[in-house]
XYZ file of C-alpha atoms in Angstrom:
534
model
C 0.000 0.000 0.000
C 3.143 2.222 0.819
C 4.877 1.680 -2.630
C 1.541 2.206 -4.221
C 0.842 5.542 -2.037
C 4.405 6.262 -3.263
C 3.741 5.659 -7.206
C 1.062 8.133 -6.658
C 2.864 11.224 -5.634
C 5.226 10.468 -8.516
C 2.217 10.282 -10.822
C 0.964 13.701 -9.741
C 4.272 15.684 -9.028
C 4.099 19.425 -9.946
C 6.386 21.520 -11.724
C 7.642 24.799 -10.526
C 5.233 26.233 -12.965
C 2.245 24.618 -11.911
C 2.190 22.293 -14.870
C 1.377 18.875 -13.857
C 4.260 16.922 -15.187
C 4.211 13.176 -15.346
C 7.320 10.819 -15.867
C 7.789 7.880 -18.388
C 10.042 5.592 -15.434
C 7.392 6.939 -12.515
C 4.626 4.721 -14.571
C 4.447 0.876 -14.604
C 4.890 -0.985 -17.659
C 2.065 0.274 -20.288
C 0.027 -2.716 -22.136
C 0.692 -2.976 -25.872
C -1.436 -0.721 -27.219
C -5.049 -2.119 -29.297
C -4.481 -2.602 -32.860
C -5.702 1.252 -34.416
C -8.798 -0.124 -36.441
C -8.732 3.059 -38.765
C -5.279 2.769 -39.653
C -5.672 -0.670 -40.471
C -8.539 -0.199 -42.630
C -6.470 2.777 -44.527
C -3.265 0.665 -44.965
C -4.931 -2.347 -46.150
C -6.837 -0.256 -48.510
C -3.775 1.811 -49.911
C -1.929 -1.729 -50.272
C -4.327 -3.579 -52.005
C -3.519 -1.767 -55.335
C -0.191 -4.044 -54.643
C -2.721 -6.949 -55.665
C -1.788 -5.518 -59.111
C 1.826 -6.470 -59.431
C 1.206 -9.914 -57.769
C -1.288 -10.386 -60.084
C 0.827 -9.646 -63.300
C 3.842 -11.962 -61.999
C 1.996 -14.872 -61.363
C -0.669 -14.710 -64.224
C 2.370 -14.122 -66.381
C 4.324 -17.138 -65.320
C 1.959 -19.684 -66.788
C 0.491 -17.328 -69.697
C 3.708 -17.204 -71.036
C 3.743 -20.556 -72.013
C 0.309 -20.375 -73.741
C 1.494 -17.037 -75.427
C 4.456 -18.612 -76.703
C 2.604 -21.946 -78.496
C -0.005 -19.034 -79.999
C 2.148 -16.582 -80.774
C 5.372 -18.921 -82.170
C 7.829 -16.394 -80.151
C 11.367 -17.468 -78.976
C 12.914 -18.022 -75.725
C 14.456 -14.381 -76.024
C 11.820 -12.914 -76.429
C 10.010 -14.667 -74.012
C 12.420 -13.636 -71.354
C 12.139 -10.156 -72.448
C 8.337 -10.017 -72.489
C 8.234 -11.749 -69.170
C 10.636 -8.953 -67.353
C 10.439 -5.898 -69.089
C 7.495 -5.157 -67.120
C 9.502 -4.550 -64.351
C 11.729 -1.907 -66.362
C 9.305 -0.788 -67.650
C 7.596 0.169 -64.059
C 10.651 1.881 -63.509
C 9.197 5.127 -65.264
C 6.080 5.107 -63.031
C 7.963 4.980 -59.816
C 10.424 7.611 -60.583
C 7.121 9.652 -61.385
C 5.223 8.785 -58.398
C 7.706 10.653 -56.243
C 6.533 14.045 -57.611
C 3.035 13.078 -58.641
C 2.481 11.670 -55.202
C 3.532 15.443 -53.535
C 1.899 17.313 -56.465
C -1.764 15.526 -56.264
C -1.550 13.652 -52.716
C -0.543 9.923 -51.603
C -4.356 8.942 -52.140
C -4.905 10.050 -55.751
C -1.612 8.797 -56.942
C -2.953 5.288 -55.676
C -6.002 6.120 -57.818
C -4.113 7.055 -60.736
C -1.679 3.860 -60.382
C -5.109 1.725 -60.735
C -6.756 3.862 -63.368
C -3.479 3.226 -65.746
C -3.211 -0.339 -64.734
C -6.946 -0.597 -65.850
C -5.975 0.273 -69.641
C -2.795 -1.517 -69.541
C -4.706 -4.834 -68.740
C -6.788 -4.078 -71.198
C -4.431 -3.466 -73.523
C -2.860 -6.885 -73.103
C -6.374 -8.760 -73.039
C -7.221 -7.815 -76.727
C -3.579 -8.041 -78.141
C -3.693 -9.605 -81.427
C 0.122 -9.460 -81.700
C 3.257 -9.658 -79.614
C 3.940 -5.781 -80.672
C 0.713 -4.732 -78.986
C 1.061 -7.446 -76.158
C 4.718 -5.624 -75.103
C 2.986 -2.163 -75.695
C 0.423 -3.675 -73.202
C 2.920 -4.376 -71.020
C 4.231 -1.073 -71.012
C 1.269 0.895 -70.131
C 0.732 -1.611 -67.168
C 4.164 -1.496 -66.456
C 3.949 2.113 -65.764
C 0.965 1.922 -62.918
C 3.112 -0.960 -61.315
C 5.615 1.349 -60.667
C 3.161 4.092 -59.444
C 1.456 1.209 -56.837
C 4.961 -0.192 -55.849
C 6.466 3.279 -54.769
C 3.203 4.833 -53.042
C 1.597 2.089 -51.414
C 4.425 1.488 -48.331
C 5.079 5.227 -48.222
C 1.169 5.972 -47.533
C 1.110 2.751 -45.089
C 4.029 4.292 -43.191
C 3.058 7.541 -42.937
C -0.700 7.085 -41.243
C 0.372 4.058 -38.825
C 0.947 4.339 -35.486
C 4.595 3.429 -34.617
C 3.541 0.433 -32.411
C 1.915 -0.921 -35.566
C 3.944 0.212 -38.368
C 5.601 -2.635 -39.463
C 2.516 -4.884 -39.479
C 0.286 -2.395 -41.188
C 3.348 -1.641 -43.701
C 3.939 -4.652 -44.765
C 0.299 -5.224 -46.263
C 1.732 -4.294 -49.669
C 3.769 -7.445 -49.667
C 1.136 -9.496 -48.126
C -0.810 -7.934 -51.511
C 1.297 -9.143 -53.842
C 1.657 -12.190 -52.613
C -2.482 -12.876 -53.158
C -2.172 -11.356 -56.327
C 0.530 -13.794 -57.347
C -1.600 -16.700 -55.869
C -4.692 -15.389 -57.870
C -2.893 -15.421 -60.633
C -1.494 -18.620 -61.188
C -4.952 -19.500 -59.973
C -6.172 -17.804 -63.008
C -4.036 -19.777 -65.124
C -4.883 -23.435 -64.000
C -8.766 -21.879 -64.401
C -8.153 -20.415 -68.118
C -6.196 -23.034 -69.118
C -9.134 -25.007 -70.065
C -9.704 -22.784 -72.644
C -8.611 -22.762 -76.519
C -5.105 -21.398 -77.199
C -6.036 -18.256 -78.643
C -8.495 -17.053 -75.923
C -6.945 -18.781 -72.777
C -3.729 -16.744 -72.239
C -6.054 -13.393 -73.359
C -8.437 -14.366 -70.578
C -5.542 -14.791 -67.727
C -4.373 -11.344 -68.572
C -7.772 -9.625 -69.240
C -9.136 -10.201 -65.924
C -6.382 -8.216 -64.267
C -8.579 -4.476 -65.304
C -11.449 -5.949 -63.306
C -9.859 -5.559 -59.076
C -8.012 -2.187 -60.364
C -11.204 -0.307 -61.283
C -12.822 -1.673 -57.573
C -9.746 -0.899 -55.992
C -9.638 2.101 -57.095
C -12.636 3.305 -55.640
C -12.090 1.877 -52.361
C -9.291 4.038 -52.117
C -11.274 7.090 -52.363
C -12.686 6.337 -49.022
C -9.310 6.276 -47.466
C -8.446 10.014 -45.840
C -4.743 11.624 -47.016
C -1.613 11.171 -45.526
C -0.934 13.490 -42.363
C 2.392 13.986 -43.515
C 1.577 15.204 -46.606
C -1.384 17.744 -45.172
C 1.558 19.178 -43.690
C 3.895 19.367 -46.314
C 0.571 21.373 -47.657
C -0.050 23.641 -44.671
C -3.322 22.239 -43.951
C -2.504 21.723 -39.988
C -6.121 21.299 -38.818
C -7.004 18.445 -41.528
C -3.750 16.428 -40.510
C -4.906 16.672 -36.898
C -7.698 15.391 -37.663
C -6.126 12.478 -39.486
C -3.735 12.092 -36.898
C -6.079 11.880 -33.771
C -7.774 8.538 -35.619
C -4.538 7.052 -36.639
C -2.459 7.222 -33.409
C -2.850 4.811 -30.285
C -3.455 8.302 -27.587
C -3.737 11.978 -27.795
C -0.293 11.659 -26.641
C 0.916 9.929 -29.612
C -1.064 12.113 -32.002
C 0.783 15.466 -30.529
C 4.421 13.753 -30.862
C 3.403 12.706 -34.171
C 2.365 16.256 -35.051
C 4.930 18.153 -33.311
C 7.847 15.806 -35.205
C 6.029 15.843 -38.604
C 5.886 20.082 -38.071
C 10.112 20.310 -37.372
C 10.237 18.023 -40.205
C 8.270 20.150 -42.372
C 9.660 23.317 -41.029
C 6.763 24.863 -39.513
C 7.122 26.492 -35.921
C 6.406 25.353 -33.153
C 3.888 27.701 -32.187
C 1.959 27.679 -35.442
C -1.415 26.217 -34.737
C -3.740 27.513 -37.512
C -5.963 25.248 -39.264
C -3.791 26.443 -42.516
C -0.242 27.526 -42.049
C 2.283 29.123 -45.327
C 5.164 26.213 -45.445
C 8.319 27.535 -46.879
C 8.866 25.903 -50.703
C 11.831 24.193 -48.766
C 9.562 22.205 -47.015
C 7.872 21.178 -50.714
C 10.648 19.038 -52.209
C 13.123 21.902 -53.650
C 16.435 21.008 -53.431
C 15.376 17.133 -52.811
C 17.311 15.484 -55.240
C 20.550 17.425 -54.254
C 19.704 16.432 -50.460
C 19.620 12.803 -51.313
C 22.249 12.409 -54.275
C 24.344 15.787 -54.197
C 25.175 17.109 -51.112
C 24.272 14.356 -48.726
C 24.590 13.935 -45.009
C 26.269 11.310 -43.145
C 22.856 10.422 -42.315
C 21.056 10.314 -45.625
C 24.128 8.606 -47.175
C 23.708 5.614 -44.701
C 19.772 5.620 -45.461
C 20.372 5.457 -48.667
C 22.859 2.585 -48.325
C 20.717 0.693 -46.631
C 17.555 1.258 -48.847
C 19.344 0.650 -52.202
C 20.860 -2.184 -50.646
C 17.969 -4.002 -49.024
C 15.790 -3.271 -52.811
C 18.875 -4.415 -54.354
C 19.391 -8.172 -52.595
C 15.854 -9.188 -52.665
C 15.556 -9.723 -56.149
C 19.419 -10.619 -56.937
C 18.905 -13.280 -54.426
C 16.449 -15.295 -56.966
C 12.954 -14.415 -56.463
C 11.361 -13.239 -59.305
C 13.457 -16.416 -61.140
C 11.627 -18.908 -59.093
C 8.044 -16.962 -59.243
C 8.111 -15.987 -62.914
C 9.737 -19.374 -63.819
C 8.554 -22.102 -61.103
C 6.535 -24.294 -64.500
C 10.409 -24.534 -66.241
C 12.257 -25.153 -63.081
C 8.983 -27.922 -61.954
C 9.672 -28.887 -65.353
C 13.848 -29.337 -65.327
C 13.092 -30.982 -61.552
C 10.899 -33.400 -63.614
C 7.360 -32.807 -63.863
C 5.926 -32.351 -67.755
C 2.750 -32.418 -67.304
C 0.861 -28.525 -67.749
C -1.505 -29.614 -65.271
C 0.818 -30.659 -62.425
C 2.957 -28.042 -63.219
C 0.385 -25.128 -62.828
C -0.806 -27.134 -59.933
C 2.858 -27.103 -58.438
C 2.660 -23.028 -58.792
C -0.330 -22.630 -56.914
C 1.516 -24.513 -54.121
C 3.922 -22.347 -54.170
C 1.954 -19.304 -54.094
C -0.243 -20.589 -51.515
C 2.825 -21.138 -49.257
C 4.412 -17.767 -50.299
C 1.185 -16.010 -49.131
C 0.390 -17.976 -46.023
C 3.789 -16.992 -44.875
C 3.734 -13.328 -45.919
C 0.578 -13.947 -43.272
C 3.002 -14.873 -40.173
C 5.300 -12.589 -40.828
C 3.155 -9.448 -40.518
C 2.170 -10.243 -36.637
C 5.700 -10.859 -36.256
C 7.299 -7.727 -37.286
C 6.485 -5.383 -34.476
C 6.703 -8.307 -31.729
C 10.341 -9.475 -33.078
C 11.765 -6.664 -34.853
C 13.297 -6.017 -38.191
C 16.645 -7.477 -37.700
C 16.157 -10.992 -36.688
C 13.127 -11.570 -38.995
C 15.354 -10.326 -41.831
C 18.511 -12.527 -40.808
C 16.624 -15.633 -39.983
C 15.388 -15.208 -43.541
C 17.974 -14.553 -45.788
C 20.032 -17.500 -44.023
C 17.242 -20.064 -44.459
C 16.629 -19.174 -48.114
C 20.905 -19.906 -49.039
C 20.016 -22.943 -47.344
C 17.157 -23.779 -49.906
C 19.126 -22.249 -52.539
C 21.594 -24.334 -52.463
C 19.302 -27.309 -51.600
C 17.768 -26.916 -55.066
C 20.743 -25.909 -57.306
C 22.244 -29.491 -55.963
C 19.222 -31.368 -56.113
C 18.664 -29.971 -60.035
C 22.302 -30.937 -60.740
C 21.560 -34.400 -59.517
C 18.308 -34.522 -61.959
C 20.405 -32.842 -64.776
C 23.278 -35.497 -65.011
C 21.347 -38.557 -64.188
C 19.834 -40.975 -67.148
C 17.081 -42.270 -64.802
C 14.288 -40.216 -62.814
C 15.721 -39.403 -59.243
C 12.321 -39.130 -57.554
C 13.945 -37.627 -54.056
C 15.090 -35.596 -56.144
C 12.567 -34.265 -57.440
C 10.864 -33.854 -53.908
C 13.843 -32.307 -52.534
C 13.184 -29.548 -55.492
C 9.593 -29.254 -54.447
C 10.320 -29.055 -50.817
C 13.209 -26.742 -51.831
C 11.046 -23.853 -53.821
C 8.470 -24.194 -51.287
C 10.927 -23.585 -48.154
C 12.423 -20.812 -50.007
C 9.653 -18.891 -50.975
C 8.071 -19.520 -46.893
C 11.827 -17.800 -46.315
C 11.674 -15.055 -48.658
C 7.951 -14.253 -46.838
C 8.973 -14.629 -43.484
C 11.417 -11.265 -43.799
C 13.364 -10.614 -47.165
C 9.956 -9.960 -48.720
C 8.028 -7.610 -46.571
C 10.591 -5.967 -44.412
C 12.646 -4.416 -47.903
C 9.256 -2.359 -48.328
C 8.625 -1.453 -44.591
C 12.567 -0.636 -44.149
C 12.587 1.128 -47.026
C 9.361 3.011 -46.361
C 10.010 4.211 -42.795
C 13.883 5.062 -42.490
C 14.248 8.272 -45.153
C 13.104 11.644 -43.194
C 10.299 13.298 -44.356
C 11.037 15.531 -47.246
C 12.992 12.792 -48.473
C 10.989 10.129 -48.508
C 9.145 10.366 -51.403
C 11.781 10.499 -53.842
C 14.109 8.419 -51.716
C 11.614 5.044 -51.663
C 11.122 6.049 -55.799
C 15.115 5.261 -55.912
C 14.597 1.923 -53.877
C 11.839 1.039 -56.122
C 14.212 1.717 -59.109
C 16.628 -0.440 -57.709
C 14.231 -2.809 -56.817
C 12.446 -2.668 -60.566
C 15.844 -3.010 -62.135
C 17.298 -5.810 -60.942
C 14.334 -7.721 -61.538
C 13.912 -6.901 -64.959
C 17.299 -7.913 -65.615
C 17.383 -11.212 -63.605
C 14.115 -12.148 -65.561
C 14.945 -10.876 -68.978
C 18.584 -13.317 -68.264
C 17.188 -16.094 -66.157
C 16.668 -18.771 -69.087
C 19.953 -17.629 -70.814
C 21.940 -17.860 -67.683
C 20.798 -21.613 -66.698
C 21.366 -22.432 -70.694
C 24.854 -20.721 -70.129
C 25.999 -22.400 -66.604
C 22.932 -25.031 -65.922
C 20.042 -24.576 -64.064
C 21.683 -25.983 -60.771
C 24.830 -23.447 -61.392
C 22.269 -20.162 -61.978
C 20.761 -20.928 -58.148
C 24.326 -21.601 -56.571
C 25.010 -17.878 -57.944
C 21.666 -16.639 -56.096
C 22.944 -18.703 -53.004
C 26.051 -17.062 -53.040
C 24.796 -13.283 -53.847
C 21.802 -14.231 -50.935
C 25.334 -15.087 -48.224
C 26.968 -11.324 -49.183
C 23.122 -10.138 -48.595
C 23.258 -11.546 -44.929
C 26.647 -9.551 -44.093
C 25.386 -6.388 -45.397
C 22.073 -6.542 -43.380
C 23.990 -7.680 -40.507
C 26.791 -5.173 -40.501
C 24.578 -1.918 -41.909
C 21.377 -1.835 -40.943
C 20.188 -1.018 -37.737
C 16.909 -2.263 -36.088
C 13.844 0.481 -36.406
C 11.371 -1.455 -34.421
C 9.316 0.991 -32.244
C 10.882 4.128 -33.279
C 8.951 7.132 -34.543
C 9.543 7.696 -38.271
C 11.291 11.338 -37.700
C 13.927 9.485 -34.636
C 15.533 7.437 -37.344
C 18.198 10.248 -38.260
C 19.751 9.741 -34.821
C 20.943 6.409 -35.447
C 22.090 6.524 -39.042
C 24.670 7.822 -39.878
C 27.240 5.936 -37.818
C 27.625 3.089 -40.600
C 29.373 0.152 -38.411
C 28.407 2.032 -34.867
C 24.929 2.441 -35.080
C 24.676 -0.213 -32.179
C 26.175 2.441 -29.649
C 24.066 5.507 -31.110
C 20.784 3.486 -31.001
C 21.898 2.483 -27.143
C 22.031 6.144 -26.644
C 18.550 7.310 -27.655
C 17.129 4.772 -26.033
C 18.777 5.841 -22.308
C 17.102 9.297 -23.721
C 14.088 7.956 -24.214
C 13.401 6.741 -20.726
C 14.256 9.847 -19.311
C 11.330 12.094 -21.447
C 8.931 14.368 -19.969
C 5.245 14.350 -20.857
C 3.610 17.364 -19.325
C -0.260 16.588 -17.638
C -1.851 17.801 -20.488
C -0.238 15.423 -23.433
C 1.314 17.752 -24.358
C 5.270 17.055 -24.730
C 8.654 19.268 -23.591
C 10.608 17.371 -26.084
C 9.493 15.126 -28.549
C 10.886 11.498 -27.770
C 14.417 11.090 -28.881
C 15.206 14.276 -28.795
């Protein structure tokens, strides 16, 4: 009764001023806060337009073979129609940056759906492979517009307690639109050659226009209010997104300094400084960087950069040739065998969401990487087996199976979901836009090239050789992530500059702000005499 009596005075201590002041060690240990409900509902909405990408790379890995019986194309340029989407998405993203702080996060999700729409389209009614890779194009381009704004919107109106699980819906997205599409293709399959493949890639227009609309029920970004001036809307925004009124004054207060608005500005509508817009953006992040920003940027490019060097899109785009190299010829069991693996790759994605603000960034993303080199190099030996043996190694072949199915649970589990919340949450404020577009450029890239090289690289070094490569890029990928990249688990989105920046010695710096942390002041009120971190 004492201690409690005790606990109370602390509670209620008065500053000199009169201000009630309360103290973050004075209070026992809060309960986890109650998933925010709103937030959810506007992060799942922004990152189902995600379902658009997923869609395109599974549908695409079984139409392809239709497309290429119809259409009498060759291997070349059925590795170049199968990845150039992901080039060609590069354009959108590097547009989405500006677009997104010209028109809003919310309408640039619109627009990413709108053009996806008329790309599908496009590649429905193709009568030729000409129009089928101009098809490709257009839908290219709202891929890249979905892929950069989806995670930055998710980030920006989630609590911090919830960020990484509501941030990582755009992966968990994809991954159902890659399982609904090679679902699609056992379904259209059925069909004659000429109209099957059409069908599978048709169908894609229908979600975008519905998802569209969804998303115009979704409110805009807080962060970008501010970057507009329009203070009292944010609030508003922010008061249904955060856990407390606490929480939605920090959130405020950083997202102001961040913006360069004062302190004491308070008006509904407030003049931001065209600083504060995105001038001088590119020179920030490329030019003239900080420390800081040059460690972000590291760690961004490099995180976009190993998850698809490290095989992904090669087993996803290409899982009926390497079912069909492990052994399996028949279309049937093969499309069969790439639902499995989508259905794995999304159930997966599922786990990993809930465990992303309970374990953290860092040990998700190790376990990860070092259980898909295990599986990597599981199947490049067990397809070297198949390849030089005369007879049909049938534990072989499971060990493939098993092997593309532990992977891609691997890949889920971490490499997949955490590049986009990492990316999404580490780059301050008036860099993020354009900082995530150069991720997603990255990211777009190397995927385009791995699957526009993927069948010429297993013809060049055999099949088993091209996934000891992605076992050995996936072991570099493991020392990077565990040598640069610092955990961001629980830390408000405008803290991260704190930590960055010491390359090697983040460790120490993050042990630092965290001894500050504990020792914060939150006046009576809510209102806060620093902002945490700081």
């Amino acid at each position: 009764m004492e201690m409690a009596d005790q606990k109370t005075v602390a509670k209620d201590a008065v500053s000199g001023n009169g201000v009630q002041r309360k103290s973050i060690e004075d209070f026992d240990p809060p309960a986890k806060p109650h998933l925010n409900k709103y937030a959810s509902a506007c992060a799942i909405l922004a990152s189902m337009t995600s379902v658009l990408l997923g869609y395109d790379i599974g549908v695409m890995s079984g139409a392809v073979l239709y497309i290429q019986m119809d259409l009498k194309i060759s291997d070349t340029k059925v590795e170049i129609l199968t990845g150039i989407l992901a080039l060609y998405s590069l354009l959108g993203s590097a547009m989405a940056g500006r677009t997104s702080d010209w028109i809003g996060r919310r309408y640039t999700i619109v627009l990413a759906g709108a053009i996806f729409f008329v790309g599908a389209l496009l590649m429905g009614f193709a009568p030729n492979y000409s129009f089928l890779m101009f098809g490709r194009f257009v839908a290219g381009i709202g891929v890249g517009y979905a892929l950069m704004i989806a995670p930055v919107y998710a980030a920006e109106v989630s609590p911090a307690s919830s960020r990484g699980f509501l941030s990582s819906f755009p992966e968990v997205f994809i991954n159902a639109g890659i399982l609904l599409g090679y679902i699609s293709n056992y379904a259209f399959s059925k069909l004659r050659l000429n109209l099957g493949w059409r069908m599978m890639l048709g169908v894609g227009a229908i979600p975008s226009v519905m998802l569209a609309f969804g998303v115009l029920a979704m409110p805009e970004s807080p962060r970008w209010l501010i970057m507009q001036g329009r203070l009292g809307d944010a609030k508003r925004v922010l008061a249904r997104t955060s856990d407390s009124k606490e929480e939605a004054a920090l959130r405020l207060a950083d997202i102001k300094e961040a913006a360069g608005i004062p302190k004491e500005c308070n008006d509904d509508v407030v003049k931001v400084t065209k600083r504060s817009t995105g001038e001088g953006v590119w020179r920030d992040l490329l030019l003239h960087p900080t420390r800081s920003v040059q460690h972000i940027l590291i760690c961004a490019v490099g995180i976009h950069f190993f998850q698809q060097s490290s095989g992904i899109d090669a087993v996803v785009l290409y899982s009926p040739r390497i079912f069909a190299k492990a052994g399996i010829h028949s279309s049937n069991k093969k499309l069969l065998a790439t639902i499995a693996v989508g259905f794995v790759k999304t159930m997966f994605i599922l786990v990993a969401t809930f465990l992303l603000d309970r374990v953290g960034r860092r040990p998700l993303l190790l376990t990860s990487v070092g259980g898909m080199i295990v599986s990597l190099a599981s199947l490049g030996m067990c397809l070297t087996i198949i390849d030089n043996s005369h007879t049909k190694v049938m534990w072989a072949v499971a060990m493939c199976i098993a092997s593309v199915l532990s992977y891609v649970a691997f890949f889920s589990i971490g490499m997949g979901p955490i590049t986009w919340v990492y990316s999404s949450e580490i780059f301050p404020l008036r860099l993020r836009a354009q900082g995530c577009a150069i991720g997603v450029g990255m990211n777009r890239v190397v995927s385009g090239t791995l699957a526009m090289t993927f069948i010429s690289l297993y013809k060049a070094i055999t099949i088993g050789g091209a996934f000891f490569l992605y076992a050995g890029i996936a072991c570099v990928a493991w020392v990077f992530f565990y040598t640069l990249m610092p955990e961001t688990q629980g830390r408000t989105l405008e803290e991260m500059g704190q930590f960055f920046g010491k390359f090697t010695k983040w460790r120490s710096a993050a042990r630092e702000l965290d001894m500050q942390r504990s020792k914060v002041v939150v006046n009576g009120d809510g209102t806060g005499e620093g902002t945490l971190g700081k």
